[in-house]
XYZ file of C-alpha atoms in Angstrom:
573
model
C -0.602 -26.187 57.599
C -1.092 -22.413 57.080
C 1.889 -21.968 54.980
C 0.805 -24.998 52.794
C -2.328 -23.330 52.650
C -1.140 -19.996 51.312
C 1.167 -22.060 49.092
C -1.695 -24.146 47.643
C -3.307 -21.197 47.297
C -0.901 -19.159 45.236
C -0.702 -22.104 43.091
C -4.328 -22.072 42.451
C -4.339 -18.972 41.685
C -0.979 -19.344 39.095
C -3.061 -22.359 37.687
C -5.995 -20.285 36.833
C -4.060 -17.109 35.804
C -2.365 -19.768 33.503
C -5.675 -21.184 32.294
C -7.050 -17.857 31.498
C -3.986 -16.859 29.251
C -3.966 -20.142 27.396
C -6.563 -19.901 25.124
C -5.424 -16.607 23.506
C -1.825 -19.024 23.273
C -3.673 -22.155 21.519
C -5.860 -19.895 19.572
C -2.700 -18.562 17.412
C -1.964 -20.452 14.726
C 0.764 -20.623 12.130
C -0.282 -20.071 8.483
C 2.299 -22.032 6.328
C 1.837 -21.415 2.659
C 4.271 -21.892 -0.634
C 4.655 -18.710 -3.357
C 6.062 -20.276 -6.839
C 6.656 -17.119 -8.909
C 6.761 -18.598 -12.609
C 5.629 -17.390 -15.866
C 2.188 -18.333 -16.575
C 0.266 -17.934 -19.854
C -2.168 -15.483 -19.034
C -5.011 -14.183 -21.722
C -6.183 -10.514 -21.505
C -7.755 -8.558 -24.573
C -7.439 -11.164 -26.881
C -3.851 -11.739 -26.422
C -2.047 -14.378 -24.433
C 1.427 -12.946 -22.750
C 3.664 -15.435 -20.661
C 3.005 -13.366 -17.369
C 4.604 -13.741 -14.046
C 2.624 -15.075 -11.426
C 2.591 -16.838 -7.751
C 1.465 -20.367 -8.081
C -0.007 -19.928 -11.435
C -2.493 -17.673 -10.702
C -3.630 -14.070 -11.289
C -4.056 -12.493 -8.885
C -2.165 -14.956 -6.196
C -3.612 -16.281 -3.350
C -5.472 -14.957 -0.844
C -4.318 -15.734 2.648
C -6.595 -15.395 5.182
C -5.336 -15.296 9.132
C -7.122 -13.930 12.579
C -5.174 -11.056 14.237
C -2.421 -12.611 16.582
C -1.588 -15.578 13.710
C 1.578 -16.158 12.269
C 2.686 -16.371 8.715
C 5.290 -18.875 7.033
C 5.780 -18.268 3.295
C 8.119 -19.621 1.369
C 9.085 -18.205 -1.833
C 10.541 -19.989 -4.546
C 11.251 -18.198 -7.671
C 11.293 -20.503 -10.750
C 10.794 -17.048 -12.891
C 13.523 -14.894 -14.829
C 13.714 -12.156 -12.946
C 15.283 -11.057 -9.497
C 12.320 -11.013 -6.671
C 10.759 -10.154 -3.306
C 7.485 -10.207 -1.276
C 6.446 -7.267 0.365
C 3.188 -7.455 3.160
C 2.188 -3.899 2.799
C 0.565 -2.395 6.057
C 2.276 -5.333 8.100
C 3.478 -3.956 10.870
C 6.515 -6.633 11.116
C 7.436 -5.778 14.864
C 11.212 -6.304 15.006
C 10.859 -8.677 12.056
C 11.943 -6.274 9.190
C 14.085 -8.570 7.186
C 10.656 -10.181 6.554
C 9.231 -6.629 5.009
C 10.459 -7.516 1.519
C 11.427 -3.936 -0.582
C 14.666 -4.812 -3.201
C 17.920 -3.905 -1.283
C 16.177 -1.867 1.472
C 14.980 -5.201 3.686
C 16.933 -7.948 1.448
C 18.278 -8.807 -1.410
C 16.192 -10.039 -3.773
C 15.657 -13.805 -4.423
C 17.731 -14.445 -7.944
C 16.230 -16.870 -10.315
C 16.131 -20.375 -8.440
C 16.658 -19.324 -5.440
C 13.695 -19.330 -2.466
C 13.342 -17.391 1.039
C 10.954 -17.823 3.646
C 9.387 -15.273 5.182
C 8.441 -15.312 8.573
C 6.167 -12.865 10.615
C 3.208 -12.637 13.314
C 0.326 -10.478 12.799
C -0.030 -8.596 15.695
C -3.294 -5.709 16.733
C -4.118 -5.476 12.983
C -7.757 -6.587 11.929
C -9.118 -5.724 8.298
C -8.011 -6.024 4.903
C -4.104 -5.741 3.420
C -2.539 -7.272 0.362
C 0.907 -8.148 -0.638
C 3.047 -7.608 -3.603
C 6.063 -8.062 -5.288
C 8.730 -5.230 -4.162
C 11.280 -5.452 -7.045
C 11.106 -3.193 -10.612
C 7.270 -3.794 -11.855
C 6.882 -7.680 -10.997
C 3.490 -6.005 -9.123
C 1.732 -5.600 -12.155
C 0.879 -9.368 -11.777
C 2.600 -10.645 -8.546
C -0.053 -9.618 -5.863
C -2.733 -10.903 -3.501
C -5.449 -10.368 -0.749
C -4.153 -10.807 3.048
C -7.423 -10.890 5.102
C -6.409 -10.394 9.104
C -9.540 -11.700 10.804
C -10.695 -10.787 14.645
C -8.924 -13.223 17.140
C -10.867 -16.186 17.460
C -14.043 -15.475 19.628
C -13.920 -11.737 18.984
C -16.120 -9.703 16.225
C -16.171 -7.048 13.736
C -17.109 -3.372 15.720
C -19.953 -3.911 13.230
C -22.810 -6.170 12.570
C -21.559 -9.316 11.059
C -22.120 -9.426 7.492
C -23.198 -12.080 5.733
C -20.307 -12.919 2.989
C -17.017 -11.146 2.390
C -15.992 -10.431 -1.096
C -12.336 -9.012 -1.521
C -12.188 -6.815 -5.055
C -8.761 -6.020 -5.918
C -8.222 -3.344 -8.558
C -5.099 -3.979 -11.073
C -3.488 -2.962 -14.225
C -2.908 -4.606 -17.331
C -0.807 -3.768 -19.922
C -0.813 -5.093 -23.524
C 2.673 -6.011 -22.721
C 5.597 -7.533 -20.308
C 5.481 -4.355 -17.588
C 9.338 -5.541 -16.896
C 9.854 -4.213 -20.803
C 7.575 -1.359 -20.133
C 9.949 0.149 -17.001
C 12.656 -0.980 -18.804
C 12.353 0.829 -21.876
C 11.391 4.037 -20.069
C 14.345 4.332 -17.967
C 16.122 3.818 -21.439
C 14.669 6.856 -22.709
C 13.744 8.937 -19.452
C 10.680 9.746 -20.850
C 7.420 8.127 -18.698
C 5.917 5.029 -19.274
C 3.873 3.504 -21.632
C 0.009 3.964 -19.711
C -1.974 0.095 -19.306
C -3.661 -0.726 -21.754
C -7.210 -1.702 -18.807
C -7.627 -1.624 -15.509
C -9.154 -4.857 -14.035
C -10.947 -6.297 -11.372
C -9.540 -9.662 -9.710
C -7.864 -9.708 -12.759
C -10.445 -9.493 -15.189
C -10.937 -5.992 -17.053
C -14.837 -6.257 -17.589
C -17.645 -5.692 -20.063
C -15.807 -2.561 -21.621
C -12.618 -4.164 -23.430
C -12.074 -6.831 -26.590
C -12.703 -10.096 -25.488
C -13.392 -9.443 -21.721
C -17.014 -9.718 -20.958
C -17.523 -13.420 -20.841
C -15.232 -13.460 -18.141
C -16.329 -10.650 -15.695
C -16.418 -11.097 -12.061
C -19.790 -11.681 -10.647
C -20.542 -11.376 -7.097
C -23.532 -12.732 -6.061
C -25.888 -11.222 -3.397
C -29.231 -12.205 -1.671
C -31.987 -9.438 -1.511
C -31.533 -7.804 2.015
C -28.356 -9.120 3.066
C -25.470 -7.022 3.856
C -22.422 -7.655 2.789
C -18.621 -6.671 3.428
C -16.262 -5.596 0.027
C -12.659 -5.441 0.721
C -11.468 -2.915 -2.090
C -7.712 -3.384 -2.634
C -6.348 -0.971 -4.966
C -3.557 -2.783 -6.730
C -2.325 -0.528 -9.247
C 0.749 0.441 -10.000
C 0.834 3.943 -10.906
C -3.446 5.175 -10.576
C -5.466 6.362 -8.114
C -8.885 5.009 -9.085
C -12.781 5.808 -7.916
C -14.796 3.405 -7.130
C -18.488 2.168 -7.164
C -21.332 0.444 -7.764
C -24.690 1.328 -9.210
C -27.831 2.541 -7.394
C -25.688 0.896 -3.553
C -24.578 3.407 -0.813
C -21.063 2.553 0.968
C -20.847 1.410 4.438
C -17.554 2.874 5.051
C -15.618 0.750 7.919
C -12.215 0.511 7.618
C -8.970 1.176 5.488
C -5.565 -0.278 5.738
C -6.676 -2.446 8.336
C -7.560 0.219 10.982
C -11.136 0.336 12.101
C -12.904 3.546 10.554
C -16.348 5.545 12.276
C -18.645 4.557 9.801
C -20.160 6.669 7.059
C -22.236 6.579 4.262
C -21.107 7.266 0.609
C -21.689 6.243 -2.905
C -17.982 6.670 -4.213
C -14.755 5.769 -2.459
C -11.383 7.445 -3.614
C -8.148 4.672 -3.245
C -4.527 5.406 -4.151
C -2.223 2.812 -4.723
C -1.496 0.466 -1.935
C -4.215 1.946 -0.296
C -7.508 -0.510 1.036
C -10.905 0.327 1.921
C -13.534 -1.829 3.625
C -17.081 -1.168 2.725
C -20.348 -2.498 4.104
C -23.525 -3.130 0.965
C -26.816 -3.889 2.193
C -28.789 -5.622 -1.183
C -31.521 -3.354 -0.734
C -32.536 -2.388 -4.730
C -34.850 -4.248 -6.969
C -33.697 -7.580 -7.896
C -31.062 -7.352 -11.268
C -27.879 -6.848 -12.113
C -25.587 -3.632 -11.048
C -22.396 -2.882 -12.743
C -19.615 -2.596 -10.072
C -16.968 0.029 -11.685
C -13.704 1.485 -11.277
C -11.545 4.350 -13.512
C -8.697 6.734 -12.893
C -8.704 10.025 -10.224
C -5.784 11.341 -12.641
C -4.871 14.867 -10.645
C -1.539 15.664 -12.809
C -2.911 17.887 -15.279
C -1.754 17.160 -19.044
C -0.471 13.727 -18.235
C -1.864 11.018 -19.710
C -3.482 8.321 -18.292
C -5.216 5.327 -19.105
C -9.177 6.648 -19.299
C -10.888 3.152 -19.583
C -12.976 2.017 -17.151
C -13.146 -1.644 -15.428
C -16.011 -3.631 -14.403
C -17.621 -6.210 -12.221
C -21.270 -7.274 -11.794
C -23.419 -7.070 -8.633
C -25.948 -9.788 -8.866
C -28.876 -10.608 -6.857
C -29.639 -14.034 -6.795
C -32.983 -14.271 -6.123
C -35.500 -16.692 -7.470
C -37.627 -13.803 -9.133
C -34.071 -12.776 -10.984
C -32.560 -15.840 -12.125
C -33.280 -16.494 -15.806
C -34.500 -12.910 -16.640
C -31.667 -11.525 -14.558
C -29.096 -13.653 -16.153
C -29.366 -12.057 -19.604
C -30.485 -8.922 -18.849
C -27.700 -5.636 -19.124
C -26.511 -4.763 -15.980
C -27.526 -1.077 -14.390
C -24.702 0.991 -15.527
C -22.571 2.942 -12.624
C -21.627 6.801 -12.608
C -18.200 7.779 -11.773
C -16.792 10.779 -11.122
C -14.952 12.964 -13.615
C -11.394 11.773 -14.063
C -9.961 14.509 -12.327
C -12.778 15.252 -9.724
C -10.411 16.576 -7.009
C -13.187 17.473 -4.658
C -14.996 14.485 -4.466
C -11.254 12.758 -3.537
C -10.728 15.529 -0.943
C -14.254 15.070 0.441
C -13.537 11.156 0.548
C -10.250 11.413 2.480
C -11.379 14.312 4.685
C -14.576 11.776 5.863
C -12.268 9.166 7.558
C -12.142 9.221 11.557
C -11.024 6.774 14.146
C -13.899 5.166 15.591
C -12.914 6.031 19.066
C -10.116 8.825 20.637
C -6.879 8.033 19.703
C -3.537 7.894 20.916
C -2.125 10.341 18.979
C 1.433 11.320 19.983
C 1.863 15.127 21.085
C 4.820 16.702 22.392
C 6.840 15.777 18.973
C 10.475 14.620 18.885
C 11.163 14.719 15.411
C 9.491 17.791 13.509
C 9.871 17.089 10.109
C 9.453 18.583 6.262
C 9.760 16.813 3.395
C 8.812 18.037 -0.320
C 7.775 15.140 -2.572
C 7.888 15.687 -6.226
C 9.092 15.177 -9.638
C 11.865 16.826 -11.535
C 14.106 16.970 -14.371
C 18.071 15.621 -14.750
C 19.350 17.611 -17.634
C 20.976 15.023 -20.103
C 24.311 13.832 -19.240
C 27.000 14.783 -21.243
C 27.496 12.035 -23.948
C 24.405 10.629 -23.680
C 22.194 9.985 -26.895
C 18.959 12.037 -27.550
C 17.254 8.699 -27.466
C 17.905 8.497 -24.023
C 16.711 11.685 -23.188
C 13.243 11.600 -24.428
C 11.791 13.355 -21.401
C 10.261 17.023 -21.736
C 13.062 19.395 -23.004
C 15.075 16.953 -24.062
C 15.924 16.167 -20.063
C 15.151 12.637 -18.501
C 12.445 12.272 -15.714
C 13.312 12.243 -11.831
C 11.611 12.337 -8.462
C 12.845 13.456 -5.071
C 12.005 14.055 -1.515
C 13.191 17.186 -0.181
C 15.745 17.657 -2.932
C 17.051 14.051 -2.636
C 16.365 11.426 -5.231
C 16.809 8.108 -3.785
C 19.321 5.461 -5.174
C 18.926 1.877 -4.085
C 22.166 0.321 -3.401
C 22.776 -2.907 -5.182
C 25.819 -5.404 -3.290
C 24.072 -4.955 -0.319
C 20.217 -4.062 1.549
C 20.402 -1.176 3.612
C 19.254 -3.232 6.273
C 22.261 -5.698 6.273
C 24.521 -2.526 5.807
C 23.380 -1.146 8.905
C 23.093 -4.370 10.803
C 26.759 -5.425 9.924
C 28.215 -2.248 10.405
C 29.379 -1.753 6.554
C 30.387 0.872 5.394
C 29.746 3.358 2.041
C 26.210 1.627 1.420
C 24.226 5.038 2.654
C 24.620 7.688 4.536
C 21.928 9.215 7.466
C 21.639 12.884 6.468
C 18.939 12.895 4.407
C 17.424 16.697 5.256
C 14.737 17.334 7.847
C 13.809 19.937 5.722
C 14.263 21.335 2.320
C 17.964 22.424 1.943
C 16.061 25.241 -0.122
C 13.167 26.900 0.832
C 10.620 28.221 -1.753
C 6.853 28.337 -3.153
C 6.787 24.639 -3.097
C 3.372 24.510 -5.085
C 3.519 27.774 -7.420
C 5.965 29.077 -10.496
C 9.213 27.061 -9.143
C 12.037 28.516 -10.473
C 13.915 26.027 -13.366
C 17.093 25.626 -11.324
C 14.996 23.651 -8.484
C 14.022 20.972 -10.960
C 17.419 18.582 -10.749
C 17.108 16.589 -7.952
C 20.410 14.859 -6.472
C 20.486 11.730 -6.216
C 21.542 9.740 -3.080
C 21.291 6.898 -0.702
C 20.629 8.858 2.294
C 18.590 7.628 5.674
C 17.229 9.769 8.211
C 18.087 8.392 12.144
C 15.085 7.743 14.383
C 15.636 7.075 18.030
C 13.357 3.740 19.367
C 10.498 5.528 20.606
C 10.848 9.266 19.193
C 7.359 10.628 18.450
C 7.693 11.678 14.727
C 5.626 14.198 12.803
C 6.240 14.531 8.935
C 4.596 17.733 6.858
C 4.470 15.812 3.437
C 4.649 18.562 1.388
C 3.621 18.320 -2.377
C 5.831 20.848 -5.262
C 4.544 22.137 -8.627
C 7.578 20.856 -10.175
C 6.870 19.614 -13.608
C 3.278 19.183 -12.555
C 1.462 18.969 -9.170
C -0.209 15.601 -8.375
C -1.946 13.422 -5.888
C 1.337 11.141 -4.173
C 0.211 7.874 -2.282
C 2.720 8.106 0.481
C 3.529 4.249 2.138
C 5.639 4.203 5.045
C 6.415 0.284 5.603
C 6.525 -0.963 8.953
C 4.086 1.931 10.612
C 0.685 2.954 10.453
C 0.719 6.237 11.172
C -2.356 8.785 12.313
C -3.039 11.067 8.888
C -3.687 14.240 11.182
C -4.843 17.203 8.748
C -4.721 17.539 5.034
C -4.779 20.640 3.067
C -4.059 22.412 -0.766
C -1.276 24.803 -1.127
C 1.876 25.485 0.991
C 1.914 24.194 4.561
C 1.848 26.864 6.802
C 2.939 26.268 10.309
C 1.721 29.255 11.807
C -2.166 28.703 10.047
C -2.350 24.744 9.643
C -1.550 24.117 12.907
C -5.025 24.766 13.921
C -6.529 22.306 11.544
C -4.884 19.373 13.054
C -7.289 16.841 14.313
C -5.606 15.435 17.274
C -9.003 13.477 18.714
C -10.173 10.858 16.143
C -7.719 10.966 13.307
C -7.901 8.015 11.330
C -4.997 5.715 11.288
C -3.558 4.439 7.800
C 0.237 2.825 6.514
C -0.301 5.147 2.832
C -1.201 8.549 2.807
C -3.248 10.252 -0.281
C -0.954 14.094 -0.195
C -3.225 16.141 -2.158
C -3.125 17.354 -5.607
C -0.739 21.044 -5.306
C -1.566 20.050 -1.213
C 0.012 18.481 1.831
C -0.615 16.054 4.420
C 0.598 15.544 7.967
C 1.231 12.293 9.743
C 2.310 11.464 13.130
C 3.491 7.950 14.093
C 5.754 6.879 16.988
C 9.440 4.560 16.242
C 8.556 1.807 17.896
C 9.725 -0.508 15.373
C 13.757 -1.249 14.923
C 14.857 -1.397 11.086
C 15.515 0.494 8.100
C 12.184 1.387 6.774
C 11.073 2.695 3.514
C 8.768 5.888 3.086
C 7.845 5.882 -0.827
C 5.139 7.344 -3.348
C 2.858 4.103 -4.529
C 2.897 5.171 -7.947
C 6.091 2.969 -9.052
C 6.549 5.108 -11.805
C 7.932 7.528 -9.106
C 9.133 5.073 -7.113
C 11.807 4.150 -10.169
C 12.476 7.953 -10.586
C 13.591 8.268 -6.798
C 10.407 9.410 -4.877
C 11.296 7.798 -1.733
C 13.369 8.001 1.373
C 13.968 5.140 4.510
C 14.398 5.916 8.067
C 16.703 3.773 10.462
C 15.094 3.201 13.682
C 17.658 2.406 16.339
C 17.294 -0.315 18.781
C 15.555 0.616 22.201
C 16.711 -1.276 25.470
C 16.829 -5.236 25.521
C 15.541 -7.724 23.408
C 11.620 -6.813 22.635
C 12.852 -3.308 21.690
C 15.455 -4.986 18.951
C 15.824 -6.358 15.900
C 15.570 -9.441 15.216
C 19.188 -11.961 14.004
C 18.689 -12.041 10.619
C 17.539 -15.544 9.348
C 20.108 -17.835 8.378
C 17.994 -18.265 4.313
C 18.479 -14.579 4.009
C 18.737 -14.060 0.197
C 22.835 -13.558 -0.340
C 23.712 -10.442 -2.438
């Protein structure tokens, strides 16, 4: 009887363990959704171009899951060109052949071809996005990707009262494949856009715009949560809206300690969650956004986008309706301390878990530079400054994509001559990284090198800007990782100094880093995640020059500490 007792008992007590860990089992659900990419007529400053989209529209869809959900997407591409989806700030734990960068993760999905990608969202809440990952498809190939709490937990904030994502894009007059295209002809930059938009719409500002700007509506008092995606594909941008303070609460889907501010700062890639409370006299406010341009001399496209804050009060509706929206101030264009004091506000809401006693110490300069033209070549197609063609490099190294295989497969099969793993810890050459560099450190060399991580090394990386050609802000996304941003400063790093800025309490936690203007950053993340993993500016315009780099975590020990078999739909090469 007494064994059958203690039996029954353990039983029990299985049963209700069991009962108490179903709910967070049923509560996951799996998101299934289809992407189309086809060309869409699409109608921007009076001028309808045949623009690639997902599912028709532009911007794509917005998916919305709760932390712990899964995702199913499949991807069919009925469009032209070669293709990919990348979830940027998914973490994709031991999934990475659902991450989505051109011949890093995959090859890309050729014209009539499809993929599904499969992935589980797991201990991310806030706002991401995805985009296209292959030449400039992103111009027009993005979306919102809203990561709820789980079901029956809340925001570390009150709950506001509607959600509004804004994502900030860039238009050009133009097919952006044609616009890359014809600058790597010449090797001089790009073409600028021709507007800036929100959710796709440039705003009051532009030819035939302003009958189509985005309004979002507000009731007097409420407070409200704005999930500002910056979609862009080569500007940081400011923005605001007129006479409402910021909220700040979260970026890149890590939790933020809030703070109050009127402008927010966002590079590339880069999101930001704000709280508005309607608390101004019932009308209409213009919400606005326009360039943080940092690289002094280069141009930039100065025109500023638009959206309209409306209070939809009963005292407001007719004379609201026609009257001009309250116009926003933005900062200058290239109003480098009000980024700095932006970036320099954000803390972790609570300590974090920072990793100390570092593994991996390492340097990298990100930059531009200069090939000299190739022998042979045409002057046409070296239209960059001094008759040399534009390049980019990390520590010396400008990166070179393979193209039969993704590095990922490479590495996974065992193949040989795709890449190589010494990309430099540190810059092969030393030297005042952000004053007069000499001319014979402007050619970059260009490579397919990786730099090995061990599963679980604790990694710090000095991101170190150069003066070559022209210092600049660089949006630095690491895929796979957030990482903690743990000090920030201007000039050369110095580790003897710097060290004693680094904020190893309540750094806040991010997957793209904003490296100052002439400045550096530091970030500290730990390899937890098996794969080949790209670290790249945001601005694809130095993405396409070779500002980028990928580490190759190794496996750890048994299965939850590998890589995932590569699914059997994996786009052939």
């Amino acid at each position: 009887m007494e064994a059958f007792s203690i039996s029954s008992f353990i039983l029990l007590g299985l049963v209700l363990l069991f009962a108490n860990a179903v709910p967070s089992l049923v509560d996951a659900k799996t998101h299934y959704h289809d992407f189309v990419i086809q060309a869409t007529p699409v109608k921007r400053l009076c001028k309808t171009h045949n623009t690639i989209t997902v599912n028709g529209q532009y911007p794509g869809p917005t998916l919305e899951v709760n932390n712990g959900d899964s995702l199913v997407v499949n991807v069919v591409n009925r469009a032209q060109y070669n293709v990919t989806i990348h979830w940027h700030g998914i973490r994709q734990m031991r999934t990475a052949w659902a991450d989505g960068p051109e011949f890093v993760t995959q090859c890309p999905i050729r014209p009539g071809g499809s993929y599904t990608y499969r992935f589980t969202i797991q201990g991310q809440e806030g706002t991401l996005w995805w985009h296209a990952h292959s030449s400039w498809l992103r111009a027009t190939v993005y979306g919102a990707l809203i990561i709820h709490p789980k079901e029956g937990s809340s925001y570390p904030f009150p709950k506001p009262k509607r959600e509004t994502p804004l994502l900030l894009g860039e238009w050009w007059d133009a097919n952006p494949i044609d616009v890359v295209r014809e600058a790597t002809r010449t090797g001089a930059a790009p073409n600028v856009s021709d507007a800036y938009t929100i959710n796709g719409q440039p705003g009051d500002f532009y030819n035939c715009s302003s009958k189509d700007t985005v309004v979002v509506p507000v009731d007097s008092g409420e407070t409200n949560l704005i999930r500002v995606i910056n979609a862009a594909m080569n500007q940081q941008l400011f923005f605001t809206i007129a006479n409402h303070k910021f909220t700040v609460v979260g970026a890149d889907a890590s939790y933020l300690k809030p703070f109050t501010t009127s402008v927010i700062m966002l590079g590339p890639g880069q999101t930001t969650d704000v709280l508005i409370t309607a608390n101004q006299p019932a009308a209409r406010y213009y919400i606005a956004a326009r360039a943080y341009a940092s690289a002094q001399g280069a141009p930039f496209d100065n025109t500023t986008t638009t959206a309209i804050l409306e209070y939809k009060t009963a005292s407001c509706s007719a004379k609201c309706a026609s009257a001009k929206p309250i116009s926003a101030s933005l900062p200058a264009f290239n109003d480098t301390a009000t980024a700095t004091a932006f970036t320099t506000a954000l803390r972790s809401p609570e300590k974090a878990q920072v990793p100390t006693d570092i593994d991996e110490s390492l340097f990298f300069t990100v930059g531009l530079g200069l090939n000299r033209c190739p022998s042979g070549a045409k002057s046409r197609n070296c239209q960059g400054p001094n008759g040399a063609r534009f390049a980019a490099s990390m520590n010396n190294v400008s990166f070179v994509l393979p193209s039969n295989f993704s590095l990922l497969q490479a590495h996974q099969q065992g193949i040989p001559g795709v890449f190589t793993t010494n990309f430099p810890a540190s810059p092969p050459v030393k030297f005042d990284y952000t004053g007069n560099v000499s001319r014979s450190l402007w050619q970059p060399v260009p490579g397919t090198k990786l730099y090995k991580l061990k599963y679980g090394a604790r990694v710090q990386v000095v991101l170190q800007g150069t003066s070559i050609f022209t210092t600049e802000n660089h949006p630095i996304h690491l895929h796979g990782y957030d990482f903690y941003i743990i000090a920030e400063g201007f000039g050369n790093f110095n580790p003897k100094t710097d060290t004693s800025k680094f904020n190893l309490v309540d750094p806040p936690m991010r997957n793209t880093a904003s490296v100052p203007v002439g400045g550096w950053a530091v970030i500290r993340f730990v390899a937890d995640n098996p794969g080949v993993w790209l670290l790249h500016c945001h601005l694809d315009v130095h993405i396409t020059w070779g500002l980028a780099m990928a580490f190759l975590v190794e496996n750890g020990v048994g299965e939850l500490q590998s890589l995932v078999a590569p699914p059997a739909d994996l786009p052939a090469c």
